[in-house]
Amino acid sequence: MALPPSLPPSSGRPARLVVLVSGSGTNLQALIDRIGAEGEAFGAEIVAVGADRTGIEGLERAERAGLPTFVCRVRDHETREGWDRALAEATAAHEPDLVVSAGFMKIVGKEFLARYGGRFVNTHPALLPSFPGAHGVRDALEYGARVTGCTVHFVDDGVDTGPIIAQGVVEVRDEDHADHEAGGNALHERIKEVERRLLVDVVGRLARHGYRIEGRKVTIQ
Ligand code: GAR
């Protein structure tokens, strides 16, 4: 799928962000906190938070921050395409410059990508192209990788295959295996510390400076 090649640098006004979440929303919170601390200097503002389910901490964080929210559940639509169209329309209602998938655990479809290809950023808890999919942390650990981390990338029509913007590395510790077997998520928590900083940094730089996507190469201008 061809991604639009560029977004111009911000023209004085903050870039409009729609953030999509499915869970605890700590990446969303990191964005809210940085924007709260830096104000317009950050270069972007969150105009809405969308989710694919109700009853999640991510939506509560948005509400506490006074942000508009919307929920688009697959089960409320007859077809996956219908859900995808509804998600695209609910997102479009907020006229975003960039859409950020911050722990949004759904693969979007054709309609959403037609509108937001090249403007849709995802964060993934592994060093892509290794360990794509819904279990990136577990899969890296079970494979025996000694380093893993996180990847912020543009979304294309594959699963975690789009052009990479930035990555952060996290060492796997011997004790992570026992922790995982006991049902813990210490490794994911260490990844998320790196991930939150990386995502906020990347979103701010994309918004302030603009970017170009040429093939697989992303240049922040
Ligand atoms: C993050 O680690 C993100 O990379 C991951 O979900 C977590 C969400 O945390 N996403 C995926 O695994 C997508 N394949 P948060 O809700 O606390 O921001």
mmCIF file of C-alpha atoms and ligand atoms in Angstrom:
data_model
loop_
_atom_site.group_PDB
_atom_site.id
_atom_site.type_symbol
_atom_site.label_atom_id
_atom_site.label_comp_id
_atom_site.label_asym_id
_atom_site.label_seq_id
_atom_site.Cartn_x
_atom_site.Cartn_y
_atom_site.Cartn_z
ATOM 1 C CA MET A 1 0.000 0.000 0.000
ATOM 2 C CA ALA A 2 1.363 3.428 -0.883
ATOM 3 C CA LEU A 3 1.560 5.750 2.090
ATOM 4 C CA PRO A 4 1.269 9.488 1.433
ATOM 5 C CA PRO A 5 4.846 10.741 1.426
ATOM 6 C CA SER A 6 4.792 13.658 3.816
ATOM 7 C CA LEU A 7 3.166 15.901 6.367
ATOM 8 C CA PRO A 8 4.299 19.520 6.257
ATOM 9 C CA PRO A 9 5.814 21.076 9.369
ATOM 10 C CA SER A 10 3.242 22.590 11.699
ATOM 11 C CA SER A 11 1.989 25.896 10.410
ATOM 12 C CA GLY A 12 1.903 27.662 13.738
ATOM 13 C CA ARG A 13 -1.148 25.815 15.039
ATOM 14 C CA PRO A 14 -0.757 22.583 17.066
ATOM 15 C CA ALA A 15 -1.276 19.358 15.102
ATOM 16 C CA ARG A 16 -4.580 17.687 15.981
ATOM 17 C CA LEU A 17 -4.198 14.187 17.454
ATOM 18 C CA VAL A 18 -6.789 11.460 17.853
ATOM 19 C CA VAL A 19 -5.428 8.751 20.178
ATOM 20 C CA LEU A 20 -6.861 5.222 20.030
ATOM 21 C CA VAL A 21 -6.661 2.949 23.094
ATOM 22 C CA SER A 22 -7.839 -0.476 24.274
ATOM 23 C CA GLY A 23 -6.387 -0.785 27.756
ATOM 24 C CA SER A 24 -4.669 0.952 30.605
ATOM 25 C CA GLY A 25 -3.715 4.010 28.544
ATOM 26 C CA THR A 26 -0.352 4.807 30.138
ATOM 27 C CA ASN A 27 1.018 5.879 26.746
ATOM 28 C CA LEU A 28 -1.987 8.179 26.352
ATOM 29 C CA GLN A 29 -1.300 9.538 29.843
ATOM 30 C CA ALA A 30 2.315 10.261 28.912
ATOM 31 C CA LEU A 31 1.078 12.320 25.944
ATOM 32 C CA ILE A 32 -1.501 14.127 28.094
ATOM 33 C CA ASP A 33 1.152 14.924 30.719
ATOM 34 C CA ARG A 34 3.767 16.195 28.259
ATOM 35 C CA ILE A 35 1.248 18.350 26.397
ATOM 36 C CA GLY A 36 0.023 19.653 29.762
ATOM 37 C CA ALA A 37 3.582 20.533 30.751
ATOM 38 C CA GLU A 38 4.738 22.031 27.446
ATOM 39 C CA GLY A 39 1.531 23.507 26.076
ATOM 40 C CA GLU A 40 1.688 24.806 22.500
ATOM 41 C CA ALA A 41 5.477 24.359 22.395
ATOM 42 C CA PHE A 42 4.861 20.602 22.101
ATOM 43 C CA GLY A 43 3.341 21.197 18.679
ATOM 44 C CA ALA A 44 0.300 18.939 19.054
ATOM 45 C CA GLU A 45 -2.921 18.694 21.023
ATOM 46 C CA ILE A 46 -5.175 15.705 21.672
ATOM 47 C CA VAL A 47 -8.596 16.463 20.226
ATOM 48 C CA ALA A 48 -10.234 13.111 21.053
ATOM 49 C CA VAL A 49 -9.593 9.625 22.406
ATOM 50 C CA GLY A 50 -11.238 6.628 20.756
ATOM 51 C CA ALA A 51 -11.559 3.046 21.995
ATOM 52 C CA ASP A 52 -12.802 -0.310 20.775
ATOM 53 C CA ARG A 53 -14.308 -1.175 24.166
ATOM 54 C CA THR A 54 -15.876 0.411 27.226
ATOM 55 C CA GLY A 55 -14.804 0.146 30.852
ATOM 56 C CA ILE A 56 -11.095 0.718 30.333
ATOM 57 C CA GLU A 57 -8.665 2.867 32.269
ATOM 58 C CA GLY A 58 -7.609 4.534 29.004
ATOM 59 C CA LEU A 59 -11.074 6.117 28.609
ATOM 60 C CA GLU A 60 -11.114 7.147 32.265
ATOM 61 C CA ARG A 61 -7.766 8.901 31.802
ATOM 62 C CA ALA A 62 -9.202 10.788 28.812
ATOM 63 C CA GLU A 63 -12.309 11.791 30.759
ATOM 64 C CA ARG A 64 -10.232 12.957 33.743
ATOM 65 C CA ALA A 65 -8.242 15.128 31.329
ATOM 66 C CA GLY A 66 -11.471 16.586 29.922
ATOM 67 C CA LEU A 67 -10.935 15.094 26.454
ATOM 68 C CA PRO A 68 -13.826 14.054 24.190
ATOM 69 C CA THR A 69 -14.097 10.261 23.794
ATOM 70 C CA PHE A 70 -15.785 7.841 21.431
ATOM 71 C CA VAL A 71 -16.212 4.066 21.482
ATOM 72 C CA CYS A 72 -16.507 1.919 18.393
ATOM 73 C CA ARG A 73 -17.033 -1.762 19.208
ATOM 74 C CA VAL A 74 -16.728 -4.478 16.555
ATOM 75 C CA ARG A 75 -19.714 -6.316 18.044
ATOM 76 C CA ASP A 76 -22.005 -3.354 17.373
ATOM 77 C CA HIS A 77 -21.510 -3.762 13.607
ATOM 78 C CA GLU A 78 -22.692 -6.492 11.284
ATOM 79 C CA THR A 79 -19.386 -6.720 9.455
ATOM 80 C CA ARG A 80 -15.777 -5.918 10.151
ATOM 81 C CA GLU A 81 -15.916 -3.485 7.206
ATOM 82 C CA GLY A 82 -18.868 -1.726 8.816
ATOM 83 C CA TRP A 83 -16.871 -1.359 12.042
ATOM 84 C CA ASP A 84 -13.860 -0.046 10.130
ATOM 85 C CA ARG A 85 -15.999 2.540 8.342
ATOM 86 C CA ALA A 86 -17.605 3.633 11.626
ATOM 87 C CA LEU A 87 -14.169 3.956 13.264
ATOM 88 C CA ALA A 88 -12.910 6.009 10.324
ATOM 89 C CA GLU A 89 -15.962 8.286 10.503
ATOM 90 C CA ALA A 90 -15.817 8.713 14.276
ATOM 91 C CA THR A 91 -12.132 9.607 13.954
ATOM 92 C CA ALA A 92 -12.707 11.934 10.998
ATOM 93 C CA ALA A 93 -15.313 13.868 12.986
ATOM 94 C CA HIS A 94 -12.378 15.281 15.001
ATOM 95 C CA GLU A 95 -10.365 16.255 11.907
ATOM 96 C CA PRO A 96 -7.019 14.855 13.079
ATOM 97 C CA ASP A 97 -3.669 15.572 11.428
ATOM 98 C CA LEU A 98 -2.256 12.424 13.053
ATOM 99 C CA VAL A 99 -3.891 9.356 14.590
ATOM 100 C CA VAL A 100 -1.942 7.549 17.325
ATOM 101 C CA SER A 101 -2.581 3.909 18.184
ATOM 102 C CA ALA A 102 -1.430 3.737 21.820
ATOM 103 C CA GLY A 103 -2.221 0.173 22.803
ATOM 104 C CA PHE A 104 -5.171 -0.081 20.378
ATOM 105 C CA MET A 105 -5.521 -3.846 19.957
ATOM 106 C CA LYS A 106 -7.367 -3.959 16.625
ATOM 107 C CA ILE A 107 -6.190 -4.173 13.043
ATOM 108 C CA VAL A 108 -7.907 -1.427 11.075
ATOM 109 C CA GLY A 109 -9.236 -2.026 7.577
ATOM 110 C CA LYS A 110 -9.174 -0.483 4.100
ATOM 111 C CA GLU A 111 -11.415 2.494 4.756
ATOM 112 C CA PHE A 112 -9.485 3.640 7.806
ATOM 113 C CA LEU A 113 -6.161 3.271 5.988
ATOM 114 C CA ALA A 114 -7.476 5.041 2.904
ATOM 115 C CA ARG A 115 -8.097 8.093 5.085
ATOM 116 C CA TYR A 116 -5.216 7.838 7.505
ATOM 117 C CA GLY A 117 -2.452 5.912 5.747
ATOM 118 C CA GLY A 118 0.802 7.823 6.314
ATOM 119 C CA ARG A 119 -0.765 9.676 9.249
ATOM 120 C CA PHE A 120 -1.442 6.697 11.524
ATOM 121 C CA VAL A 121 1.290 5.963 14.084
ATOM 122 C CA ASN A 122 1.426 2.791 16.193
ATOM 123 C CA THR A 123 3.608 1.750 19.087
ATOM 124 C CA HIS A 124 4.523 -1.909 19.411
ATOM 125 C CA PRO A 125 6.263 -3.595 22.376
ATOM 126 C CA ALA A 126 9.039 -5.390 20.443
ATOM 127 C CA LEU A 127 11.820 -4.594 18.001
ATOM 128 C CA LEU A 128 10.036 -4.993 14.653
ATOM 129 C CA PRO A 129 10.207 -6.788 12.312
ATOM 130 C CA SER A 130 10.725 -9.370 15.083
ATOM 131 C CA PHE A 131 7.722 -10.408 17.115
ATOM 132 C CA PRO A 132 4.784 -8.590 15.482
ATOM 133 C CA GLY A 133 1.200 -9.184 16.602
ATOM 134 C CA ALA A 134 -0.683 -9.109 19.856
ATOM 135 C CA HIS A 135 1.944 -10.876 22.017
ATOM 136 C CA GLY A 136 5.198 -9.108 21.168
ATOM 137 C CA VAL A 137 6.584 -9.180 24.714
ATOM 138 C CA ARG A 138 5.764 -12.813 25.400
ATOM 139 C CA ASP A 139 6.964 -13.969 21.980
ATOM 140 C CA ALA A 140 10.382 -12.296 22.378
ATOM 141 C CA LEU A 141 10.810 -13.826 25.814
ATOM 142 C CA GLU A 142 9.755 -17.302 24.718
ATOM 143 C CA TYR A 143 12.070 -17.106 21.703
ATOM 144 C CA GLY A 144 14.986 -16.448 24.029
ATOM 145 C CA ALA A 145 15.857 -12.975 22.709
ATOM 146 C CA ARG A 146 18.413 -11.199 24.915
ATOM 147 C CA VAL A 147 17.268 -7.749 23.890
ATOM 148 C CA THR A 148 13.813 -6.558 22.950
ATOM 149 C CA GLY A 149 12.160 -3.139 23.161
ATOM 150 C CA CYS A 150 9.597 -1.049 21.359
ATOM 151 C CA THR A 151 8.981 0.286 17.870
ATOM 152 C CA VAL A 152 7.052 3.382 16.833
ATOM 153 C CA HIS A 153 6.002 3.032 13.208
ATOM 154 C CA PHE A 154 3.496 4.100 10.591
ATOM 155 C CA VAL A 155 0.670 1.631 10.051
ATOM 156 C CA ASP A 156 0.265 0.011 6.641
ATOM 157 C CA ASP A 157 -2.005 -2.852 5.597
ATOM 158 C CA GLY A 158 0.119 -5.570 7.222
ATOM 159 C CA VAL A 159 0.369 -6.521 10.881
ATOM 160 C CA ASP A 160 3.062 -4.249 12.368
ATOM 161 C CA THR A 161 4.867 -4.033 9.009
ATOM 162 C CA GLY A 162 4.791 -0.296 8.262
ATOM 163 C CA PRO A 163 7.791 2.063 8.001
ATOM 164 C CA ILE A 164 9.705 2.371 11.266
ATOM 165 C CA ILE A 165 10.108 5.829 12.810
ATOM 166 C CA ALA A 166 12.064 5.018 16.002
ATOM 167 C CA GLN A 167 12.982 2.130 18.276
ATOM 168 C CA GLY A 168 14.054 1.707 21.892
ATOM 169 C CA VAL A 169 16.053 -1.229 23.254
ATOM 170 C CA VAL A 170 15.405 -3.051 26.542
ATOM 171 C CA GLU A 171 17.565 -5.905 27.867
ATOM 172 C CA VAL A 172 15.901 -9.172 28.785
ATOM 173 C CA ARG A 173 16.955 -10.258 32.290
ATOM 174 C CA ASP A 174 17.279 -13.878 33.379
ATOM 175 C CA GLU A 175 14.620 -13.336 36.043
ATOM 176 C CA ASP A 176 12.084 -12.174 33.410
ATOM 177 C CA HIS A 177 11.472 -15.827 32.490
ATOM 178 C CA ALA A 178 10.492 -16.892 36.014
ATOM 179 C CA ASP A 179 8.421 -13.728 36.388
ATOM 180 C CA HIS A 180 6.570 -14.483 33.121
ATOM 181 C CA GLU A 181 5.913 -18.083 34.159
ATOM 182 C CA ALA A 182 4.477 -16.794 37.428
ATOM 183 C CA GLY A 183 2.113 -14.547 35.431
ATOM 184 C CA GLY A 184 4.091 -11.332 35.958
ATOM 185 C CA ASN A 185 4.840 -8.649 33.381
ATOM 186 C CA ALA A 186 8.031 -7.030 34.656
ATOM 187 C CA LEU A 187 9.618 -7.042 31.189
ATOM 188 C CA HIS A 188 6.581 -5.345 29.631
ATOM 189 C CA GLU A 189 6.630 -2.707 32.371
ATOM 190 C CA ARG A 190 10.320 -1.950 31.638
ATOM 191 C CA ILE A 191 9.513 -1.778 27.905
ATOM 192 C CA LYS A 192 6.626 0.586 28.585
ATOM 193 C CA GLU A 193 8.892 3.005 30.455
ATOM 194 C CA VAL A 194 11.057 3.325 27.344
ATOM 195 C CA GLU A 195 8.042 3.233 25.029
ATOM 196 C CA ARG A 196 6.199 6.122 26.664
ATOM 197 C CA ARG A 197 9.207 8.432 26.329
ATOM 198 C CA LEU A 198 9.825 7.320 22.744
ATOM 199 C CA LEU A 199 6.207 7.721 21.617
ATOM 200 C CA VAL A 200 5.841 11.182 23.130
ATOM 201 C CA ASP A 201 9.158 12.270 21.657
ATOM 202 C CA VAL A 202 8.283 10.940 18.182
ATOM 203 C CA VAL A 203 4.781 12.409 18.085
ATOM 204 C CA GLY A 204 6.113 15.820 19.116
ATOM 205 C CA ARG A 205 8.864 15.750 16.501
ATOM 206 C CA LEU A 206 6.509 14.608 13.708
ATOM 207 C CA ALA A 207 4.079 17.376 14.599
ATOM 208 C CA ARG A 208 6.642 20.157 14.970
ATOM 209 C CA HIS A 209 8.934 19.365 12.077
ATOM 210 C CA GLY A 210 6.825 17.463 9.556
ATOM 211 C CA TYR A 211 8.093 14.287 7.861
ATOM 212 C CA ARG A 212 8.541 12.387 4.624
ATOM 213 C CA ILE A 213 7.948 8.678 4.004
ATOM 214 C CA GLU A 214 9.946 7.314 1.059
ATOM 215 C CA GLY A 215 9.518 3.580 0.723
ATOM 216 C CA ARG A 216 10.446 2.260 4.137
ATOM 217 C CA LYS A 217 12.444 5.323 5.129
ATOM 218 C CA VAL A 218 10.936 7.958 7.382
ATOM 219 C CA THR A 219 12.671 11.331 7.619
ATOM 220 C CA ILE A 220 11.628 13.864 10.190
ATOM 221 C CA GLN A 221 12.374 17.201 8.565
HETATM 222 C C1 GAR B 1 1.869 -0.940 24.943
HETATM 223 O O1 GAR B 1 3.002 -1.632 25.420
HETATM 224 C C2 GAR B 1 1.732 -1.115 23.441
HETATM 225 O O2 GAR B 1 2.949 -1.230 22.779
HETATM 226 C C3 GAR B 1 0.989 -2.412 23.371
HETATM 227 O O3 GAR B 1 0.026 -2.317 24.367
HETATM 228 C C4 GAR B 1 0.575 -1.558 25.459
HETATM 229 C C5 GAR B 1 -0.449 -0.520 25.850
HETATM 230 O O4 GAR B 1 -0.136 0.057 27.079
HETATM 231 N N1 GAR B 1 0.428 -2.594 22.053
HETATM 232 C C6 GAR B 1 0.425 -3.746 21.416
HETATM 233 O O5 GAR B 1 0.816 -4.791 21.905
HETATM 234 C C7 GAR B 1 -0.123 -3.671 20.017
HETATM 235 N N2 GAR B 1 0.231 -4.840 19.268
HETATM 236 P P1 GAR B 1 -0.980 1.283 27.646
HETATM 237 O O6 GAR B 1 -2.477 0.955 27.431
HETATM 238 O O7 GAR B 1 -0.633 1.347 29.112
HETATM 239 O O8 GAR B 1 -0.582 2.500 26.891
#
